[in-house]
GROMACS .gro file of N, CA, C and O in nm:
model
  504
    1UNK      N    1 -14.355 -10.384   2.322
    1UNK     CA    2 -14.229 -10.369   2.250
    1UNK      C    3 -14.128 -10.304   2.345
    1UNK      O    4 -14.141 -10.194   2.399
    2UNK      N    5 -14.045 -10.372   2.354
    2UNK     CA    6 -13.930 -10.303   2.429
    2UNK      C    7 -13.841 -10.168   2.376
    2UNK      O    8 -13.794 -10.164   2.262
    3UNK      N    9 -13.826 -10.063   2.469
    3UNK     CA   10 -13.717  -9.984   2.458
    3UNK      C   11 -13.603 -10.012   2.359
    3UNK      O   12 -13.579  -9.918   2.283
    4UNK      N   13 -13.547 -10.095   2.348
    4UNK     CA   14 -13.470 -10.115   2.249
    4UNK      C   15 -13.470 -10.118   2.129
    4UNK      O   16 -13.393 -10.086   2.039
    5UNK      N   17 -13.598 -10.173   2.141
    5UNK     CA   18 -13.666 -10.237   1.979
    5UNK      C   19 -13.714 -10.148   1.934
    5UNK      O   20 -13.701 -10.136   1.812
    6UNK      N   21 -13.808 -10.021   2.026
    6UNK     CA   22 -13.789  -9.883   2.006
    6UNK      C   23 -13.712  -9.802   1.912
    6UNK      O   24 -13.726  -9.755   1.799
    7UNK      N   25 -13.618  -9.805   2.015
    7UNK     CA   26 -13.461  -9.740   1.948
    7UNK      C   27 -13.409  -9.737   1.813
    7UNK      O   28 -13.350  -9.654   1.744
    8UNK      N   29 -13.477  -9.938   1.793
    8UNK     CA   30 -13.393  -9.988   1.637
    8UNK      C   31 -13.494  -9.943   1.549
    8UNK      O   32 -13.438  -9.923   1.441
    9UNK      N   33 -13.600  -9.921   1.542
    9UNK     CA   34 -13.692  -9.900   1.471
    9UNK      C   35 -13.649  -9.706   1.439
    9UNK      O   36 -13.645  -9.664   1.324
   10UNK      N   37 -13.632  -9.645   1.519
   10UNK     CA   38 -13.568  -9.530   1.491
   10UNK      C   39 -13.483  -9.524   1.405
   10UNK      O   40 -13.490  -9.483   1.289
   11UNK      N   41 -13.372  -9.578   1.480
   11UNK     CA   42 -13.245  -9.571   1.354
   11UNK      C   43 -13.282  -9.602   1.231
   11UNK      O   44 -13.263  -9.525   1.136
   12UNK      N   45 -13.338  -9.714   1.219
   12UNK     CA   46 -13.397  -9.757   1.071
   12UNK      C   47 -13.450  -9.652   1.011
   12UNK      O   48 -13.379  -9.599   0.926
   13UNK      N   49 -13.569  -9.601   1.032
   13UNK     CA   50 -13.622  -9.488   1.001
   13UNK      C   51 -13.533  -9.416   0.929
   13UNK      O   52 -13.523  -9.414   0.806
   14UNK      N   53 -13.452  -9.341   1.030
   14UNK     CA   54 -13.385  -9.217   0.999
   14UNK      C   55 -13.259  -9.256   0.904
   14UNK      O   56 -13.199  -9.168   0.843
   15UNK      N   57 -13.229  -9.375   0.897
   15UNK     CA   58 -13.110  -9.437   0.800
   15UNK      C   59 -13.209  -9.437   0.659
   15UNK      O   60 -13.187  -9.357   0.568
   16UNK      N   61 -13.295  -9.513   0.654
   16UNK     CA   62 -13.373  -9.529   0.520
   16UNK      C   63 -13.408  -9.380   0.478
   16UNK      O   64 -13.394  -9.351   0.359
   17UNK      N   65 -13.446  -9.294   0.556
   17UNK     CA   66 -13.456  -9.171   0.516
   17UNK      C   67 -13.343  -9.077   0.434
   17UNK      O   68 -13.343  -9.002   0.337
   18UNK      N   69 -13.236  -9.130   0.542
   18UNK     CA   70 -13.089  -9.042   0.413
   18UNK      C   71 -13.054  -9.148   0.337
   18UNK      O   72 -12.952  -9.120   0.274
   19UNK      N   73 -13.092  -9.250   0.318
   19UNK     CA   74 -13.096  -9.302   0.174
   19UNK      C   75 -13.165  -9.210   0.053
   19UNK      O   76 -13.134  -9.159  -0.055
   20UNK      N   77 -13.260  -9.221   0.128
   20UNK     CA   78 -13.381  -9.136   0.008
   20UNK      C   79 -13.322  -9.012   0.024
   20UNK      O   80 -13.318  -8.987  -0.097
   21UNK      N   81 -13.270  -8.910   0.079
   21UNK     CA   82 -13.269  -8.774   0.050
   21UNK      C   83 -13.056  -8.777   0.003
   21UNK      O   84 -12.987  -8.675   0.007
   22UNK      N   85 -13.017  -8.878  -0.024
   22UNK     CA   86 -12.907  -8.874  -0.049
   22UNK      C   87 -12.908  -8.919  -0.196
   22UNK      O   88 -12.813  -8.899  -0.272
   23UNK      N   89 -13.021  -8.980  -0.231
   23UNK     CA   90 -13.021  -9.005  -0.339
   23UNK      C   91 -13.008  -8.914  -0.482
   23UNK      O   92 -12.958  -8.927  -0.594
   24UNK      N   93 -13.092  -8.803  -0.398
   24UNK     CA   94 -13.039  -8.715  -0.537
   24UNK      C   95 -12.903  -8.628  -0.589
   24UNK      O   96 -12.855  -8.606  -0.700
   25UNK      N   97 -12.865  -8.591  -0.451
   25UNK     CA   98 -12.721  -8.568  -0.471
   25UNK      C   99 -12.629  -8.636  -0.473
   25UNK      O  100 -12.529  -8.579  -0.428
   26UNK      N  101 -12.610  -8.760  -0.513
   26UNK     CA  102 -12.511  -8.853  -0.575
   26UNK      C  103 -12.431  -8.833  -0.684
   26UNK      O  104 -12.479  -8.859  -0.794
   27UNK      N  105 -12.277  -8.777  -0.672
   27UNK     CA  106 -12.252  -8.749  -0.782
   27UNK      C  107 -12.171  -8.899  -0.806
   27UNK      O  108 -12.065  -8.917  -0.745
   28UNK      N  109 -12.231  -9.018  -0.908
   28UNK     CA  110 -12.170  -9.096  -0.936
   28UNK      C  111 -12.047  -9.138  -0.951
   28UNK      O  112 -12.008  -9.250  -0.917
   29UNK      N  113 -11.971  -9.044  -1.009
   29UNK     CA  114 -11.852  -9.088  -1.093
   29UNK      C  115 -11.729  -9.086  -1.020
   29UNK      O  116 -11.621  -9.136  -1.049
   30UNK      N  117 -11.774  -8.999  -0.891
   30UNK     CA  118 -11.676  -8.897  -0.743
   30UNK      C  119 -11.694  -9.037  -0.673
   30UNK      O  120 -11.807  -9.079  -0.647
   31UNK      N  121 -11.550  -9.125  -0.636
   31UNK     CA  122 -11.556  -9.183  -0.518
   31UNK      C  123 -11.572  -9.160  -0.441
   31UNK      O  124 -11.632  -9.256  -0.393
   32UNK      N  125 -11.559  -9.052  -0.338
   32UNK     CA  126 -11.588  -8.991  -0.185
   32UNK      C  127 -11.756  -8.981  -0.198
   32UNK      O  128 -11.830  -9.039  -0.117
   33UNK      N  129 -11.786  -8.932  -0.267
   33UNK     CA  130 -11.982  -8.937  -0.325
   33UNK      C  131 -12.017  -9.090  -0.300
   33UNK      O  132 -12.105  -9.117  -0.217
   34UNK      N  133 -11.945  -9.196  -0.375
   34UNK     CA  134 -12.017  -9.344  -0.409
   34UNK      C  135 -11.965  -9.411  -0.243
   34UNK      O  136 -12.051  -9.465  -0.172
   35UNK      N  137 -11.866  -9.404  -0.210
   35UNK     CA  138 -11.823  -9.415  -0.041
   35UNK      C  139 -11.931  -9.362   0.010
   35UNK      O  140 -12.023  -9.444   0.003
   36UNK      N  141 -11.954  -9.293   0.043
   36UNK     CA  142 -12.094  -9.165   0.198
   36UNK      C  143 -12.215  -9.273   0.158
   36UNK      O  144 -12.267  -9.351   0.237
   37UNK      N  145 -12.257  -9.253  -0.036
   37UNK     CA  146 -12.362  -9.324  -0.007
   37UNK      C  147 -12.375  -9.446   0.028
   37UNK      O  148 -12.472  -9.480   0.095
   38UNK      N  149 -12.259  -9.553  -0.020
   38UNK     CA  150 -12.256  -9.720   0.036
   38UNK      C  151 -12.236  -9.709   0.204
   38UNK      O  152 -12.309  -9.780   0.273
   39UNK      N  153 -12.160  -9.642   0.255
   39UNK     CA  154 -12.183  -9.636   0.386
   39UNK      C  155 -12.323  -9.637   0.460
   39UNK      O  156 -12.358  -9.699   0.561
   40UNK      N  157 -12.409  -9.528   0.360
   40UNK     CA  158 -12.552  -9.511   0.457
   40UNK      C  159 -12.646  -9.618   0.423
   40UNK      O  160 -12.745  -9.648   0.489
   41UNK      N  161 -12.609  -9.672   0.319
   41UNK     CA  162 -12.703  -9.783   0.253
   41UNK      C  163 -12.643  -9.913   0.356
   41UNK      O  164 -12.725  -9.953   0.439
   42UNK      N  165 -12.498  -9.985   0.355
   42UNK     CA  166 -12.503 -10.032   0.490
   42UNK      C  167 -12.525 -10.063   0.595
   42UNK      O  168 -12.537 -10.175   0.643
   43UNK      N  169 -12.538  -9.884   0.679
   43UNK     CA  170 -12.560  -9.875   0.776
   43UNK      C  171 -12.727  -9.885   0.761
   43UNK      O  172 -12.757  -9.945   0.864
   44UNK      N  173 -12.812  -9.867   0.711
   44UNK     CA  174 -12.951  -9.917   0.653
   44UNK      C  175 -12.972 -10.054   0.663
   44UNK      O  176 -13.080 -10.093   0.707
   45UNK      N  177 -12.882 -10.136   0.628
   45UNK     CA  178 -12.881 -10.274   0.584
   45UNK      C  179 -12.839 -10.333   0.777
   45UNK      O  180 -12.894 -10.432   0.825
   46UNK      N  181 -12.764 -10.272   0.835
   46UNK     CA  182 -12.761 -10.347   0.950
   46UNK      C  183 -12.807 -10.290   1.052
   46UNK      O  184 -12.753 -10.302   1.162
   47UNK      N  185 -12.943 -10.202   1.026
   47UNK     CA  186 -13.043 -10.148   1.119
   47UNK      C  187 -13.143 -10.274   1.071
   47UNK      O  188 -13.212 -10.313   1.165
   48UNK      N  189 -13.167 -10.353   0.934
   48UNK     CA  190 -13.258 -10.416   0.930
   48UNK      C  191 -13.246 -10.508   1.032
   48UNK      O  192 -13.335 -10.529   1.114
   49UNK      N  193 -13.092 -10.589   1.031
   49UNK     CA  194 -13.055 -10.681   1.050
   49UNK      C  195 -13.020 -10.747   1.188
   49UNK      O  196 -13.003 -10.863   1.224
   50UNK      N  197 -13.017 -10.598   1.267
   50UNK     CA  198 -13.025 -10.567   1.436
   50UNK      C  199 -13.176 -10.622   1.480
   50UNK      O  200 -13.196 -10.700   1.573
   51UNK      N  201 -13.284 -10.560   1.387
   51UNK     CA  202 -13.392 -10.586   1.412
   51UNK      C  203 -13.405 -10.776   1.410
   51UNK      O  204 -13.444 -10.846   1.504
   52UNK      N  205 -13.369 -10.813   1.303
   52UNK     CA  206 -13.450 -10.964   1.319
   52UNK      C  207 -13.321 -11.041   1.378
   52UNK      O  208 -13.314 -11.164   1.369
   53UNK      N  209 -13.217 -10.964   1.439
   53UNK     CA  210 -13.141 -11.067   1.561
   53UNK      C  211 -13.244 -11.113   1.677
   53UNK      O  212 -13.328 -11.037   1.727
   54UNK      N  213 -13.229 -11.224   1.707
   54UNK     CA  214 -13.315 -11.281   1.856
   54UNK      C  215 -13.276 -11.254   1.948
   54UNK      O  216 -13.160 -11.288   1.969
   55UNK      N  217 -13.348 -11.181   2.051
   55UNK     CA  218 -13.280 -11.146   2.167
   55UNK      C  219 -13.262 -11.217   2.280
   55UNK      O  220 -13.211 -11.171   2.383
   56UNK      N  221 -13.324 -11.390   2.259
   56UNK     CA  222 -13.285 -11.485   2.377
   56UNK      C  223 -13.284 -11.615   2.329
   56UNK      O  224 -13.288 -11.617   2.206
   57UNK      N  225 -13.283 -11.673   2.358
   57UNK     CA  226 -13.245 -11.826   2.259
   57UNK      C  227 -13.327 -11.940   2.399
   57UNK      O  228 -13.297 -11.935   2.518
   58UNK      N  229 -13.435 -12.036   2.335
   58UNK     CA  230 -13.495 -12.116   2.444
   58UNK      C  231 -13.450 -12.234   2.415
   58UNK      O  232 -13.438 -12.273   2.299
   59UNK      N  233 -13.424 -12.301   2.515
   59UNK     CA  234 -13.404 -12.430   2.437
   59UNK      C  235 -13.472 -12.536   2.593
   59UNK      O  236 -13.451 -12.521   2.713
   60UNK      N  237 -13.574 -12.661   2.500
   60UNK     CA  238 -13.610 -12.729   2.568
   60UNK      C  239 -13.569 -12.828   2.555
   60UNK      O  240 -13.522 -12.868   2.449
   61UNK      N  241 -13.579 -12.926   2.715
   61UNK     CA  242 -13.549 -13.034   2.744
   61UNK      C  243 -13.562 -13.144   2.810
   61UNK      O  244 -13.615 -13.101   2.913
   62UNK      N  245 -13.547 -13.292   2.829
   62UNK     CA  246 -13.613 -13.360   2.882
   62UNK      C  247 -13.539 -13.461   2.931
   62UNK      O  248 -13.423 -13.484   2.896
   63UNK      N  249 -13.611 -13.534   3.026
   63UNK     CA  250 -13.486 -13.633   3.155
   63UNK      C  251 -13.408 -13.683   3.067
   63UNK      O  252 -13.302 -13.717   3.119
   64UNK      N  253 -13.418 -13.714   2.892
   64UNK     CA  254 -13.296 -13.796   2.831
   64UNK      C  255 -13.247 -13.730   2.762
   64UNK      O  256 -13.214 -13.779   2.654
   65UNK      N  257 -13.207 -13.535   2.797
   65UNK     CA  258 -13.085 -13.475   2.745
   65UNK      C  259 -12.985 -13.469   2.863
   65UNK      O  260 -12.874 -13.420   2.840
   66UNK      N  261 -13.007 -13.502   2.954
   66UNK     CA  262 -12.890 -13.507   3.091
   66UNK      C  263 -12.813 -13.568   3.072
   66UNK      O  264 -12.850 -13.679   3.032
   67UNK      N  265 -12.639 -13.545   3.085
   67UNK     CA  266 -12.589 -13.680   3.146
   67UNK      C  267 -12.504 -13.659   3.309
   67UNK      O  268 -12.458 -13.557   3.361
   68UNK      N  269 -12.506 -13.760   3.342
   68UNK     CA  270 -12.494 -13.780   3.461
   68UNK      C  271 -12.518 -13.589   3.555
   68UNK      O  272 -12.442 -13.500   3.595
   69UNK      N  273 -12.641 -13.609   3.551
   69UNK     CA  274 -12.714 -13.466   3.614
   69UNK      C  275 -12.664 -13.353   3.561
   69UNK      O  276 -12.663 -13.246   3.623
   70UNK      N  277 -12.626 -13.365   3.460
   70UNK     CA  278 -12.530 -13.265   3.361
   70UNK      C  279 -12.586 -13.202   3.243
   70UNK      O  280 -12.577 -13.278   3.146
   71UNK      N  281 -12.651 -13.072   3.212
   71UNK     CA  282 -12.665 -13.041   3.094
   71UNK      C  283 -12.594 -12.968   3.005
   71UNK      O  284 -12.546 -12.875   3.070
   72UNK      N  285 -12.564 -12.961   2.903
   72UNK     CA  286 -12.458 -12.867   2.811
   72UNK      C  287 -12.522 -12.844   2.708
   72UNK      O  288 -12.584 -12.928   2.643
   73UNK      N  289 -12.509 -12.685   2.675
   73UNK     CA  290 -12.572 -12.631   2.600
   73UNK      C  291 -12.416 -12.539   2.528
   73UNK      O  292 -12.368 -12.447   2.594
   74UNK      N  293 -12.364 -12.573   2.414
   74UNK     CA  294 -12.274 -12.458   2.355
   74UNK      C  295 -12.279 -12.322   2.282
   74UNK      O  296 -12.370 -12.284   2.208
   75UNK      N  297 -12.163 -12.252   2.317
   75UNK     CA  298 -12.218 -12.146   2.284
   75UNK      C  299 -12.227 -12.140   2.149
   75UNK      O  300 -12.303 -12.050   2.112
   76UNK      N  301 -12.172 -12.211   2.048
   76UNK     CA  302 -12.198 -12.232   1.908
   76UNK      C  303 -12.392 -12.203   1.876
   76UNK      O  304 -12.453 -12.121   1.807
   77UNK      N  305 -12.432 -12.312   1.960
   77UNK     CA  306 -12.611 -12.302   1.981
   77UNK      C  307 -12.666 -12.178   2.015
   77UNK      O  308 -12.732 -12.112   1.934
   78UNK      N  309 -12.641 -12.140   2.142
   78UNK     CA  310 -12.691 -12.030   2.164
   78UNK      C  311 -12.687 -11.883   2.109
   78UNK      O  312 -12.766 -11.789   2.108
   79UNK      N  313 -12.567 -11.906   2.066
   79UNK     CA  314 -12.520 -11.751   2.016
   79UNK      C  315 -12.543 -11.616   2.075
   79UNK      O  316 -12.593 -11.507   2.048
   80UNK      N  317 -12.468 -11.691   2.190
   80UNK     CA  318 -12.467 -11.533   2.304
   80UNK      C  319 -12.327 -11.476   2.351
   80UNK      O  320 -12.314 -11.382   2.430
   81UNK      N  321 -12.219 -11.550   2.288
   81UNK     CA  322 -12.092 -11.521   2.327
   81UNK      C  323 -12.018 -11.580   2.467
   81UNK      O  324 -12.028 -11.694   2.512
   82UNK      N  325 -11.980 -11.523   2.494
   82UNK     CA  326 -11.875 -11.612   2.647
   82UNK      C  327 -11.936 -11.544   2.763
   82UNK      O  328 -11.889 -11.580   2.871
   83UNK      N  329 -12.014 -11.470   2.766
   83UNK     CA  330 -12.100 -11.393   2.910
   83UNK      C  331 -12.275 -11.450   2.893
   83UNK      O  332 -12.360 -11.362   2.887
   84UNK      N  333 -12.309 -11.557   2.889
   84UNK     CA  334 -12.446 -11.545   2.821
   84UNK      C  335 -12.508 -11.566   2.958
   84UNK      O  336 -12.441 -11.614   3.049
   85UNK      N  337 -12.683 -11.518   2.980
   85UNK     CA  338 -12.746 -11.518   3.120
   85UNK      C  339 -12.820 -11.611   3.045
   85UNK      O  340 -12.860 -11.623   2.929
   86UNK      N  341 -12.824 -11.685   3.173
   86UNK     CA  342 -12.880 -11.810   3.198
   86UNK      C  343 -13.032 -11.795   3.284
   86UNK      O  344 -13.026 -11.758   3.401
   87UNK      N  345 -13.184 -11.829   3.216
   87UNK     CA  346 -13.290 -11.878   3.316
   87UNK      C  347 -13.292 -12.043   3.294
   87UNK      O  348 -13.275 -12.101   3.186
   88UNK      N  349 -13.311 -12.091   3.395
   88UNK     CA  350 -13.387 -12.224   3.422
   88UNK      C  351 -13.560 -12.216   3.439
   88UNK      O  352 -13.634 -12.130   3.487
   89UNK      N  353 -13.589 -12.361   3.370
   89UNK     CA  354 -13.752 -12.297   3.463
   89UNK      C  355 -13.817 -12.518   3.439
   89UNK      O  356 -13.815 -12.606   3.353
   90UNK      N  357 -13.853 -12.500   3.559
   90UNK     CA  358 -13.860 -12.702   3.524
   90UNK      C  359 -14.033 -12.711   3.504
   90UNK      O  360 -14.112 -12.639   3.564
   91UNK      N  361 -14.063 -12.796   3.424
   91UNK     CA  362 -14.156 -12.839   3.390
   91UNK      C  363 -14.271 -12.864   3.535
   91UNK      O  364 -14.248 -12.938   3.631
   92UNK      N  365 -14.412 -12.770   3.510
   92UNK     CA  366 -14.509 -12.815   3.623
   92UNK      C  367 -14.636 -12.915   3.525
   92UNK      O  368 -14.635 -12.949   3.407
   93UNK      N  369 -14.719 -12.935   3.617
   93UNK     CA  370 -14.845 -12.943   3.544
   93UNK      C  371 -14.853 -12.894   3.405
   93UNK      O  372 -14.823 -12.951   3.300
   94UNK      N  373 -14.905 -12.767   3.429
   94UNK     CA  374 -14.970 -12.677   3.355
   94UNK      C  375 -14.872 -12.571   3.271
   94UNK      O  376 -14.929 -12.471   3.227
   95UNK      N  377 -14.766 -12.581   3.252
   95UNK     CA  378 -14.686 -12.476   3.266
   95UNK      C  379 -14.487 -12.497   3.280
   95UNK      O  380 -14.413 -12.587   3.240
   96UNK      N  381 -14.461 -12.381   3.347
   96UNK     CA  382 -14.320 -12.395   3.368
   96UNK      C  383 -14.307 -12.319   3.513
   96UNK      O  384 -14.400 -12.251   3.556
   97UNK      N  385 -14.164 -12.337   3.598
   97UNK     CA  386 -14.152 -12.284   3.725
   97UNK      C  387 -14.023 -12.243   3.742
   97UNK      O  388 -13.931 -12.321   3.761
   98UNK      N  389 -14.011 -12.123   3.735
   98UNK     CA  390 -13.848 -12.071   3.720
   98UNK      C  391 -13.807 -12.183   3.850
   98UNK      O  392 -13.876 -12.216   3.947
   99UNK      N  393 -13.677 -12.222   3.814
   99UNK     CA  394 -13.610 -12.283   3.950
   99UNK      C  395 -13.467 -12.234   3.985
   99UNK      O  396 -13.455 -12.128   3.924
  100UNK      N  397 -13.369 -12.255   4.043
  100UNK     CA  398 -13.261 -12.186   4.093
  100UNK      C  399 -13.175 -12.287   4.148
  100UNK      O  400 -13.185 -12.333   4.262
  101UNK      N  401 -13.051 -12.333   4.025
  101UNK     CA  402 -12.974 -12.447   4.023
  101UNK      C  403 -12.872 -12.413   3.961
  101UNK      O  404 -12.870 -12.327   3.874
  102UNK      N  405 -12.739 -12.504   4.014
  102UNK     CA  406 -12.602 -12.423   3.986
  102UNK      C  407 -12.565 -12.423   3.798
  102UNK      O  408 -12.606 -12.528   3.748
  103UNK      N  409 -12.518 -12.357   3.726
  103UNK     CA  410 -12.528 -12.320   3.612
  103UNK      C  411 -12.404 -12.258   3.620
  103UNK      O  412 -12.352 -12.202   3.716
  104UNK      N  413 -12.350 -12.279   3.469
  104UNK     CA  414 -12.194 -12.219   3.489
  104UNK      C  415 -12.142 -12.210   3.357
  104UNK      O  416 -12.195 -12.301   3.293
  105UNK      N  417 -12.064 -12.144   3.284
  105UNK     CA  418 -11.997 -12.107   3.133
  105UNK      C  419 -11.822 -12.117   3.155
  105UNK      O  420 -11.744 -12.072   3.239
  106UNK      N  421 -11.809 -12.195   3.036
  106UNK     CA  422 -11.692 -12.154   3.059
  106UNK      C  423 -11.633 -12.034   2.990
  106UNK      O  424 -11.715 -11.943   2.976
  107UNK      N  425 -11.471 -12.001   2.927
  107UNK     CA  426 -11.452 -11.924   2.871
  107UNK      C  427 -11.505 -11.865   2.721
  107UNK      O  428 -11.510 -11.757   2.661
  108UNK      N  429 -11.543 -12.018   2.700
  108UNK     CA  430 -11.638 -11.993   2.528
  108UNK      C  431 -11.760 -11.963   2.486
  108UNK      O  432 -11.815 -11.931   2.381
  109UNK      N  433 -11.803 -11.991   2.646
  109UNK     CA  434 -11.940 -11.953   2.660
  109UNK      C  435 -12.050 -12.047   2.625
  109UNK      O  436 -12.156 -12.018   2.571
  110UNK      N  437 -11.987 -12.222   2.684
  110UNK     CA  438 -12.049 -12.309   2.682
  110UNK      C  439 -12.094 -12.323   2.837
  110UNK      O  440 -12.020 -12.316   2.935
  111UNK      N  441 -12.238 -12.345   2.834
  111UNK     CA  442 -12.314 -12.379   2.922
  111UNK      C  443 -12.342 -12.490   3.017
  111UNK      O  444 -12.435 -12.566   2.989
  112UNK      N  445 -12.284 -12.508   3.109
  112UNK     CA  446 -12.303 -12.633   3.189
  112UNK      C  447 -12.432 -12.625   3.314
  112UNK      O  448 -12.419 -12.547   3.408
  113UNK      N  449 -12.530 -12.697   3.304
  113UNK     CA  450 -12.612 -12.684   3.408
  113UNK      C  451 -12.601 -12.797   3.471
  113UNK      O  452 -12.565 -12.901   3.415
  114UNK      N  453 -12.644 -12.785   3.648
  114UNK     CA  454 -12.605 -12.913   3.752
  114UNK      C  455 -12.732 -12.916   3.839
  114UNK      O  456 -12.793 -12.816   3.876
  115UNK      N  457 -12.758 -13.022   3.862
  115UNK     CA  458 -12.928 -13.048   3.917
  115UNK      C  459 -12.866 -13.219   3.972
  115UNK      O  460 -12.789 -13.306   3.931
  116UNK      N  461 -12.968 -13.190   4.099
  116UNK     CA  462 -12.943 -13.337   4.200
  116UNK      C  463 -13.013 -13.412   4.113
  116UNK      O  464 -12.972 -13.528   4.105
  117UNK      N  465 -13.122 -13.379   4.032
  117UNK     CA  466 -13.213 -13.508   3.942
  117UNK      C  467 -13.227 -13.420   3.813
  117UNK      O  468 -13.239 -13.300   3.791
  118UNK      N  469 -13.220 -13.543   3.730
  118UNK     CA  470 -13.286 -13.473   3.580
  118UNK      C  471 -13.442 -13.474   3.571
  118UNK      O  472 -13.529 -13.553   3.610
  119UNK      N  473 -13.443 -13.349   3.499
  119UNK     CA  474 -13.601 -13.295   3.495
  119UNK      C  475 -13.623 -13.237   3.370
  119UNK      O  476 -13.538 -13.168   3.314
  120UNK      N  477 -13.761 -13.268   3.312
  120UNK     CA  478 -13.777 -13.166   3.200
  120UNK      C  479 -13.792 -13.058   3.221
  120UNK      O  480 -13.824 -13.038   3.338
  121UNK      N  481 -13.780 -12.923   3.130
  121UNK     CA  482 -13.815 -12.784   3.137
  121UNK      C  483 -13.750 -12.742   3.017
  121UNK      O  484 -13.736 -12.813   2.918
  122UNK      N  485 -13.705 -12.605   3.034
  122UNK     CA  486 -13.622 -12.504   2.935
  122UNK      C  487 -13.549 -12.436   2.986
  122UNK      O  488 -13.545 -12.440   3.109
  123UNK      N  489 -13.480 -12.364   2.929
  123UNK     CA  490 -13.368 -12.286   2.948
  123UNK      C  491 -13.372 -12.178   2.853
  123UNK      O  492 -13.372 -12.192   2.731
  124UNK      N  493 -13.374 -12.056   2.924
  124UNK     CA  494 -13.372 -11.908   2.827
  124UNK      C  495 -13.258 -11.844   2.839
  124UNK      O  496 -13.222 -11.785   2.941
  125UNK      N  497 -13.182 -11.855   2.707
  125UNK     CA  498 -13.026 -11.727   2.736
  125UNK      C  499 -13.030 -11.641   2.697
  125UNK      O  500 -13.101 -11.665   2.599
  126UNK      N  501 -13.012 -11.560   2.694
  126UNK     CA  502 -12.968 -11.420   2.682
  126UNK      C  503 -12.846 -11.349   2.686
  126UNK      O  504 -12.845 -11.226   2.671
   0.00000   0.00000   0.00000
């Protein structure tokens, strides 16, 4: 488990916790009271929700997603925004083989990959 995932699992914790110990001093009827608590219940709700975000997006492919030695992947798909990191890795035998081929985004954070031949493999963003 990664450090991060670490981290989120904390917050969660400690958010679900002042749920529960906020619960009894709720004075209902007091907006500034019903505000603090929808805030922590929220902020509860998008510690869950941090958690089951994906933290890389794979996508596989094969000599008849190319065109003309061209792959495009948008950032609509990926959902990594306009900075997204790019692995390549091309199909072996047994397996996969990171490889190292020109790759490029534009401002939207659509993905263009460039290869002298089309090849199967995947692609991991992040």
């Amino acid at each position: 488990m990664s450090n991060k995932k670490k981290v989120q699992i904390i917050i969660l914790i400690f958010s679900a916790l002042a749920v529960i110990f906020i619960l009894p001093s709720i004075k209902w009827k007091e907006s500034m009271s019903l505000l603090g608590f929808s805030s922590v219940v929220l902020s509860t709700l998008a510690s869950i929700f941090s958690l089951l975000m994906p933290t890389t997006y794979m996508f596989t492919f094969n000599d008849s997603d190319w065109t003309n030695h061209n792959l495009s992947i948008t950032s609509k798909k990926h959902g990594f925004g306009n900075s997204p990191k790019v692995q390549i890795f091309k199909k072996k035998h047994n397996g996969y083989e990171e490889i190292f081929t020109d790759s490029s985004h534009d401002e939207k954070g659509n993905i263009t990959i460039e290869a002298a031949n089309n090849f199967c493999g995947k692609v991991i963003i992040s």
